[in-house]
Backbone as XML, in Angstrom:
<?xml version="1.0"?>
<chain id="A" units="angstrom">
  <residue number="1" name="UNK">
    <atom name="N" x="32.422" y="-21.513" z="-2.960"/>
    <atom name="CA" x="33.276" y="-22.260" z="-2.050"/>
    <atom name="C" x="34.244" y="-21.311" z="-1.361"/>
  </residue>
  <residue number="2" name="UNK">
    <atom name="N" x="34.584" y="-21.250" z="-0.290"/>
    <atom name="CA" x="35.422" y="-20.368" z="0.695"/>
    <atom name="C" x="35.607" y="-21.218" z="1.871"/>
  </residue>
  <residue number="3" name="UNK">
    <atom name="N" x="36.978" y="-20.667" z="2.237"/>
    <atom name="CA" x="37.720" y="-21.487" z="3.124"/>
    <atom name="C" x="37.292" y="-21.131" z="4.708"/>
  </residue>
  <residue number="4" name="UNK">
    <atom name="N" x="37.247" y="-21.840" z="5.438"/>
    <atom name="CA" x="36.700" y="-21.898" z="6.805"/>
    <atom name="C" x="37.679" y="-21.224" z="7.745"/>
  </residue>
  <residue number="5" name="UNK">
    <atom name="N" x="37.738" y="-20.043" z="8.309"/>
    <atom name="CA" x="38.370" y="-19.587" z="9.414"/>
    <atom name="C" x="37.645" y="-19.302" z="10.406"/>
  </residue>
  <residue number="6" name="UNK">
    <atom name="N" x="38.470" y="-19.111" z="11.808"/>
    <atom name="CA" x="38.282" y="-18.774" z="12.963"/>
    <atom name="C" x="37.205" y="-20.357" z="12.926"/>
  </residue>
  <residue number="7" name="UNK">
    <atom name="N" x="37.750" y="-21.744" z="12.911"/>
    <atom name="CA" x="36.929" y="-22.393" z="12.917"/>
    <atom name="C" x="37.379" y="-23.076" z="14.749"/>
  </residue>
  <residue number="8" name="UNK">
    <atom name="N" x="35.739" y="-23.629" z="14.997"/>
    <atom name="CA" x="35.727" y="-24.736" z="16.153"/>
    <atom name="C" x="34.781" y="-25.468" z="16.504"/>
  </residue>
  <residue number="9" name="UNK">
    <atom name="N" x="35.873" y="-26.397" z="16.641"/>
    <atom name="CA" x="35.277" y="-27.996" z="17.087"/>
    <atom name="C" x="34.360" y="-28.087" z="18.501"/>
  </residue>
  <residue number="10" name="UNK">
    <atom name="N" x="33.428" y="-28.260" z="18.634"/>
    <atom name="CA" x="32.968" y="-28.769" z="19.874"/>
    <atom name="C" x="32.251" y="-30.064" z="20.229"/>
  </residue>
  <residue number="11" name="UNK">
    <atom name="N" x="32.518" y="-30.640" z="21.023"/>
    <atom name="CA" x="32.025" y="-31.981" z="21.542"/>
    <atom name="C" x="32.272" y="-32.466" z="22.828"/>
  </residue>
  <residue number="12" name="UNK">
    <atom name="N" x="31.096" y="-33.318" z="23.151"/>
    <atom name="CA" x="30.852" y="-33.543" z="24.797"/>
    <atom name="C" x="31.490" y="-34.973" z="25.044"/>
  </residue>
  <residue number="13" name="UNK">
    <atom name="N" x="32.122" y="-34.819" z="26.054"/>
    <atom name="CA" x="33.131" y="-36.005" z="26.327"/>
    <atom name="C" x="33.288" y="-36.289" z="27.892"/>
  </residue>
  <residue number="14" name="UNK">
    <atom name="N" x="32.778" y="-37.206" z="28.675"/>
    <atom name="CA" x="32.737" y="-37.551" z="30.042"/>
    <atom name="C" x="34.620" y="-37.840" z="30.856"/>
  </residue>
  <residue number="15" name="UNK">
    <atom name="N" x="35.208" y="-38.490" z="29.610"/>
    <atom name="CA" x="36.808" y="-38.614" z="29.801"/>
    <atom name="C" x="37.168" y="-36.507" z="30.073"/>
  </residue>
  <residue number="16" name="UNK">
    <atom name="N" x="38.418" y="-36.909" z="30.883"/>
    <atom name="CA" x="38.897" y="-35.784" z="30.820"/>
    <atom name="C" x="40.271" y="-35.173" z="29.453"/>
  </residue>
  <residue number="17" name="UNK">
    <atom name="N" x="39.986" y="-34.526" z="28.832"/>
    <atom name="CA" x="41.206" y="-34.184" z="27.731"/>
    <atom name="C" x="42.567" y="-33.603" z="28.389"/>
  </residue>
  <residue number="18" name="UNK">
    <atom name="N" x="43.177" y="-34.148" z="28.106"/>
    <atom name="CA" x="44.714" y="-34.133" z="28.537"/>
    <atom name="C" x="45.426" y="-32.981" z="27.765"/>
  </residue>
  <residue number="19" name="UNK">
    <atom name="N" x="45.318" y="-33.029" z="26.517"/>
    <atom name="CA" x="46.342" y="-32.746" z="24.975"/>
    <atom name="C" x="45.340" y="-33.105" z="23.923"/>
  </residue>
  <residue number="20" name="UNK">
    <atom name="N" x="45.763" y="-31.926" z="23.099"/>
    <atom name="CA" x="44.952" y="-31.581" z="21.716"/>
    <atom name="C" x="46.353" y="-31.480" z="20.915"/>
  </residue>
  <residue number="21" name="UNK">
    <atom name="N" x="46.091" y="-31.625" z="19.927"/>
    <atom name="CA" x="47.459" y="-31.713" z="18.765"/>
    <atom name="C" x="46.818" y="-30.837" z="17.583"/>
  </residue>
  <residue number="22" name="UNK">
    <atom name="N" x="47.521" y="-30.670" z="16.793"/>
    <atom name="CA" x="46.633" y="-29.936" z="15.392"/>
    <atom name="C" x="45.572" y="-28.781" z="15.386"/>
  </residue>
  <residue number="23" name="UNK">
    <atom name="N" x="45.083" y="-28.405" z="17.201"/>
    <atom name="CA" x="44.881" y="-27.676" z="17.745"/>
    <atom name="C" x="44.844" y="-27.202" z="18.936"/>
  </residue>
  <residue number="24" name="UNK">
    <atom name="N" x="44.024" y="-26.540" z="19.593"/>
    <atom name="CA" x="44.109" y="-25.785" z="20.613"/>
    <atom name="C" x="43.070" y="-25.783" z="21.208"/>
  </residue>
  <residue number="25" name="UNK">
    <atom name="N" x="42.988" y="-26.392" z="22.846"/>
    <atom name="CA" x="41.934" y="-26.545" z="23.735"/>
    <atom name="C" x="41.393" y="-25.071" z="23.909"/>
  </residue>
  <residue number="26" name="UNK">
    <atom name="N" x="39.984" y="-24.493" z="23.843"/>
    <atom name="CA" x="39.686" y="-22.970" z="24.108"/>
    <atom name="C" x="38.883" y="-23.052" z="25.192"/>
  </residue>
  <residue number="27" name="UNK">
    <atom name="N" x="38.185" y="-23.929" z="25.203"/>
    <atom name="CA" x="37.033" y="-24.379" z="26.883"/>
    <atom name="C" x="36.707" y="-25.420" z="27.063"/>
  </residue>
  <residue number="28" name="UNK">
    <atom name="N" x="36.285" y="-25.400" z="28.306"/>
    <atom name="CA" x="35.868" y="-26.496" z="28.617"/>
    <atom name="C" x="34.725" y="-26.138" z="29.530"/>
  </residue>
  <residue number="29" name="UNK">
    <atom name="N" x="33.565" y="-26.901" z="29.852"/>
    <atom name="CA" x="32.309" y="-26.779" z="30.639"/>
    <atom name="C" x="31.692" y="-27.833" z="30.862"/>
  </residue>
  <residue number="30" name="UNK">
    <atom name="N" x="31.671" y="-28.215" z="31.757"/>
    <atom name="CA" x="31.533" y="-29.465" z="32.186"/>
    <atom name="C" x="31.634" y="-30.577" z="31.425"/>
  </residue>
  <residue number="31" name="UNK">
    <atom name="N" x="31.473" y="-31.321" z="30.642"/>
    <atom name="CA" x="31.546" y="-32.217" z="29.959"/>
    <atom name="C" x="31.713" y="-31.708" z="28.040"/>
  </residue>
  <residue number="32" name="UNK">
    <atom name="N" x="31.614" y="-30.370" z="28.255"/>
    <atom name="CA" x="31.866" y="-29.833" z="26.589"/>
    <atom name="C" x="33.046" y="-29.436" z="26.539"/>
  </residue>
  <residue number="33" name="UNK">
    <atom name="N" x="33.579" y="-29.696" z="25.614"/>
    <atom name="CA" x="34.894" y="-29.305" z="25.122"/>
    <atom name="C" x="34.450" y="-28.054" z="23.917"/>
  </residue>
  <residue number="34" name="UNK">
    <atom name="N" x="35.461" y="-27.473" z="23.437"/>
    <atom name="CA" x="35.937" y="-26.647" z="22.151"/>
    <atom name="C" x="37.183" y="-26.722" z="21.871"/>
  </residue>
  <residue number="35" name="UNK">
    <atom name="N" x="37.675" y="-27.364" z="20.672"/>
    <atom name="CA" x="39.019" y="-26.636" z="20.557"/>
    <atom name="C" x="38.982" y="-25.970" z="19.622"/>
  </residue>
  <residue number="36" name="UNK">
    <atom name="N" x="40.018" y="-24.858" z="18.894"/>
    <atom name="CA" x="40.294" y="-24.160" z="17.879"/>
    <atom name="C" x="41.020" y="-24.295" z="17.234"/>
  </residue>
  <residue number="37" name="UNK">
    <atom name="N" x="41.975" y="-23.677" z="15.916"/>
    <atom name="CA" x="43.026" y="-23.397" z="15.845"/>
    <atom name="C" x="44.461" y="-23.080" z="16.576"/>
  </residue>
  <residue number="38" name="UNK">
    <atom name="N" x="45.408" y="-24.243" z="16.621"/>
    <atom name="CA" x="46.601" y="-23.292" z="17.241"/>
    <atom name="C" x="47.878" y="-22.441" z="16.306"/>
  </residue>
  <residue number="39" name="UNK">
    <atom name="N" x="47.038" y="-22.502" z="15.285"/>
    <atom name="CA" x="48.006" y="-21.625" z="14.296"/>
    <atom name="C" x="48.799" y="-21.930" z="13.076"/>
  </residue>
  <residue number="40" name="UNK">
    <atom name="N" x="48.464" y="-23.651" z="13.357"/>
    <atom name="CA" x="49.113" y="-24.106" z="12.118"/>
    <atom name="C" x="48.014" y="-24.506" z="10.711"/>
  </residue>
  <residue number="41" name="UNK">
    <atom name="N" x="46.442" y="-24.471" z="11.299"/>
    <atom name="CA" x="45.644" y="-24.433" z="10.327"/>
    <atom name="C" x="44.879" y="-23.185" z="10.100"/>
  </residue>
  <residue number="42" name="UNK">
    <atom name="N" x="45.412" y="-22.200" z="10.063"/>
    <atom name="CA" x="44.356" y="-20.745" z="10.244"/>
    <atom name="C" x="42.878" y="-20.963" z="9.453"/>
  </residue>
  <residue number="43" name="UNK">
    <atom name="N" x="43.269" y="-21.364" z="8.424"/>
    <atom name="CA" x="41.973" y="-21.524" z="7.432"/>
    <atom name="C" x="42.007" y="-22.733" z="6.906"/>
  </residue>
  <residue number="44" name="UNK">
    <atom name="N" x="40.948" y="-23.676" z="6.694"/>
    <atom name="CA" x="40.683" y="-25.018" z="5.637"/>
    <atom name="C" x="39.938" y="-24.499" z="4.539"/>
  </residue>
  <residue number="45" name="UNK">
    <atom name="N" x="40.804" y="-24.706" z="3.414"/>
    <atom name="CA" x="39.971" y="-24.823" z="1.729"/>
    <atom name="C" x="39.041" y="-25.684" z="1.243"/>
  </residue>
  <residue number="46" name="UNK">
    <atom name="N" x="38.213" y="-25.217" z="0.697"/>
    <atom name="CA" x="36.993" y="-26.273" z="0.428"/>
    <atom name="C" x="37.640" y="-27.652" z="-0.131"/>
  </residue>
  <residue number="47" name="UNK">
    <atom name="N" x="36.890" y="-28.293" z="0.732"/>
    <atom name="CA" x="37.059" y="-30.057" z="0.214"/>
    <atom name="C" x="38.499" y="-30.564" z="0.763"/>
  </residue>
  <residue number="48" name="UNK">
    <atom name="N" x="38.838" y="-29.665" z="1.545"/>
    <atom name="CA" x="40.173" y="-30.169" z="2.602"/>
    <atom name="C" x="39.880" y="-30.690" z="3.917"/>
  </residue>
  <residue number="49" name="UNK">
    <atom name="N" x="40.846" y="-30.842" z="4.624"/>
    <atom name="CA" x="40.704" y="-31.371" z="5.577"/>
    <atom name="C" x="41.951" y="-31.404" z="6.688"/>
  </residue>
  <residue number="50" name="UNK">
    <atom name="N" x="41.167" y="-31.237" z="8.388"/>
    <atom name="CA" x="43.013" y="-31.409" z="9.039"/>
    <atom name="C" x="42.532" y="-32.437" z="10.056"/>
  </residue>
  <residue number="51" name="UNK">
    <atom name="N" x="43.624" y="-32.692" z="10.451"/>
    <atom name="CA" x="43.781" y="-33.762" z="11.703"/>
    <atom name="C" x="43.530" y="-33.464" z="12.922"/>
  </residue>
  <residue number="52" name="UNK">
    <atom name="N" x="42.713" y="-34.023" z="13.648"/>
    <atom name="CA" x="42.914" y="-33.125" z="15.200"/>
    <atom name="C" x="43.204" y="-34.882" z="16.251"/>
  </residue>
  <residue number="53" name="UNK">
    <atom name="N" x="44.112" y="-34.470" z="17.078"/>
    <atom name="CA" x="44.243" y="-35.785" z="18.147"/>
    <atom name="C" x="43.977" y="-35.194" z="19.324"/>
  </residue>
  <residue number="54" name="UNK">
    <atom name="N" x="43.516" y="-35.792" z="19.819"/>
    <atom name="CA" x="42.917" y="-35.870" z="21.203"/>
    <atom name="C" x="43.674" y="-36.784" z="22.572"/>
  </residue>
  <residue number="55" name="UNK">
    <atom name="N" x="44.087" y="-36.413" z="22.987"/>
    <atom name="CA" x="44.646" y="-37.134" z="24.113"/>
    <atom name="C" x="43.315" y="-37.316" z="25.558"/>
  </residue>
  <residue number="56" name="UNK">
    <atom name="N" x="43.216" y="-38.218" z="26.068"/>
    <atom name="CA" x="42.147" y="-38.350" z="27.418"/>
    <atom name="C" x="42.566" y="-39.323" z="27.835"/>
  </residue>
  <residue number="57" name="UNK">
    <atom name="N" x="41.813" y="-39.236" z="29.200"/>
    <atom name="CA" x="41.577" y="-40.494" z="30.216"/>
    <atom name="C" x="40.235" y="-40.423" z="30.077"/>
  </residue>
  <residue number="58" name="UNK">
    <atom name="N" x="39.920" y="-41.407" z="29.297"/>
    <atom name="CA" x="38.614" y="-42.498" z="29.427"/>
    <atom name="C" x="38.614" y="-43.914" z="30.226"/>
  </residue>
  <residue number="59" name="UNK">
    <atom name="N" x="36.930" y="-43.870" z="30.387"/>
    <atom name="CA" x="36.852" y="-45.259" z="30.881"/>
    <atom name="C" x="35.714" y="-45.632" z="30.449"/>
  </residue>
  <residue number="60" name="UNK">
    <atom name="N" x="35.316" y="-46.458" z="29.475"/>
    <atom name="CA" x="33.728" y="-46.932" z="28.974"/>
    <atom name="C" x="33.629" y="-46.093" z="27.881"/>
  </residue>
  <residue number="61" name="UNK">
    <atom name="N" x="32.409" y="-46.588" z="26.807"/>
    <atom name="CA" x="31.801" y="-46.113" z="25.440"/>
    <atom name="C" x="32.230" y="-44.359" z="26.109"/>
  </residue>
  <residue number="62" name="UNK">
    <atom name="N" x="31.288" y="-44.235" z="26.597"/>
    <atom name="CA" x="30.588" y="-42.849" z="27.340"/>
    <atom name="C" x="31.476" y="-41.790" z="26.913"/>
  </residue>
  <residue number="63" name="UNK">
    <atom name="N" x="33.062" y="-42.349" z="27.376"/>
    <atom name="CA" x="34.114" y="-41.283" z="28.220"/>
    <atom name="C" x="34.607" y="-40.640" z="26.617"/>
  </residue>
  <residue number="64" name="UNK">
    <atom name="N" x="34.474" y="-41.288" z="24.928"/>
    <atom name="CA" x="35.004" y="-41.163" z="24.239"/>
    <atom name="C" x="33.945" y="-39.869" z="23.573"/>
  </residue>
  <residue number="65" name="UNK">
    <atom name="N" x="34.770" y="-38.779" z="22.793"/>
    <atom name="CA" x="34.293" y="-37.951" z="22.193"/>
    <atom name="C" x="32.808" y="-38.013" z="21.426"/>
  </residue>
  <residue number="66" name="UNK">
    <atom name="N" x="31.573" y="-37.231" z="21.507"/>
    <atom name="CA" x="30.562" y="-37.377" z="20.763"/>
    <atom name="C" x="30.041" y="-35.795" z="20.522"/>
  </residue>
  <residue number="67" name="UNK">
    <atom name="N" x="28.438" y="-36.031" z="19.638"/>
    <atom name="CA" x="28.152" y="-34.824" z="19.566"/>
    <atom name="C" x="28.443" y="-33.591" z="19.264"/>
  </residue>
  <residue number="68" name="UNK">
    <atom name="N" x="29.711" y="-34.476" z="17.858"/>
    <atom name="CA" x="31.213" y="-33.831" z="17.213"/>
    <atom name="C" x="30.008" y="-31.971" z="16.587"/>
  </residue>
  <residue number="69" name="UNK">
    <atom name="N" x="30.598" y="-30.958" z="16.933"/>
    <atom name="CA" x="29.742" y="-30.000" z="15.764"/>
    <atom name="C" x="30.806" y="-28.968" z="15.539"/>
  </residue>
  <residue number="70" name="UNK">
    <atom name="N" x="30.914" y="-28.577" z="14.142"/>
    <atom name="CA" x="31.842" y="-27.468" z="13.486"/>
    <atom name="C" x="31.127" y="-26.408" z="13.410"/>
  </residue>
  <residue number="71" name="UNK">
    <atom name="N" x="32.094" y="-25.438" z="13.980"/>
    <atom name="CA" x="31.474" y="-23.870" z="13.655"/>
    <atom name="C" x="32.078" y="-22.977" z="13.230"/>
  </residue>
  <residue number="72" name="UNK">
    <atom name="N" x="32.517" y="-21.578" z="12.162"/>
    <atom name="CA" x="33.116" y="-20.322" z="12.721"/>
    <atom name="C" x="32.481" y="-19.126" z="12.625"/>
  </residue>
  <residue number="73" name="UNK">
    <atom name="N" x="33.170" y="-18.636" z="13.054"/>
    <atom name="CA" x="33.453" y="-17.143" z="13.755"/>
    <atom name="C" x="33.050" y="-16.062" z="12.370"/>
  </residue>
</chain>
């Protein structure tokens, strides 16, 4: 078991993202997002967990976050 750094979120979202909380927007490409770390979670310990909020303008199912996938570095 080892703790997850340099980790990121990516997922495709038709809404536009406004504000990320708990992290940090790193790209965007057309409809894909990434965010990362902004410093207050450097690393997650096995069987932990953090919060991430998302701020957008959606409109319909569509516009809301999907195709959630974790990665790191």
């Amino acid at each position: 078991n080892t703790a997850l750094t340099n980790w990121r979120l990516t997922f495709t979202c038709s809404g536009h993202v406004n504000s990320v909380w708990n992290g940090r927007l790193l790209t965007q490409s057309g409809t894909t997002y990434t965010v990362g770390d902004d410093g207050s979670h450097p690393s997650i310990a096995p069987g932990a967990m953090i919060r991430i909020g998302i701020n957008l303008n959606a409109n319909g199912a569509d516009a809301y976050p999907k195709d959630l996938s974790v990665s790191v570095n």
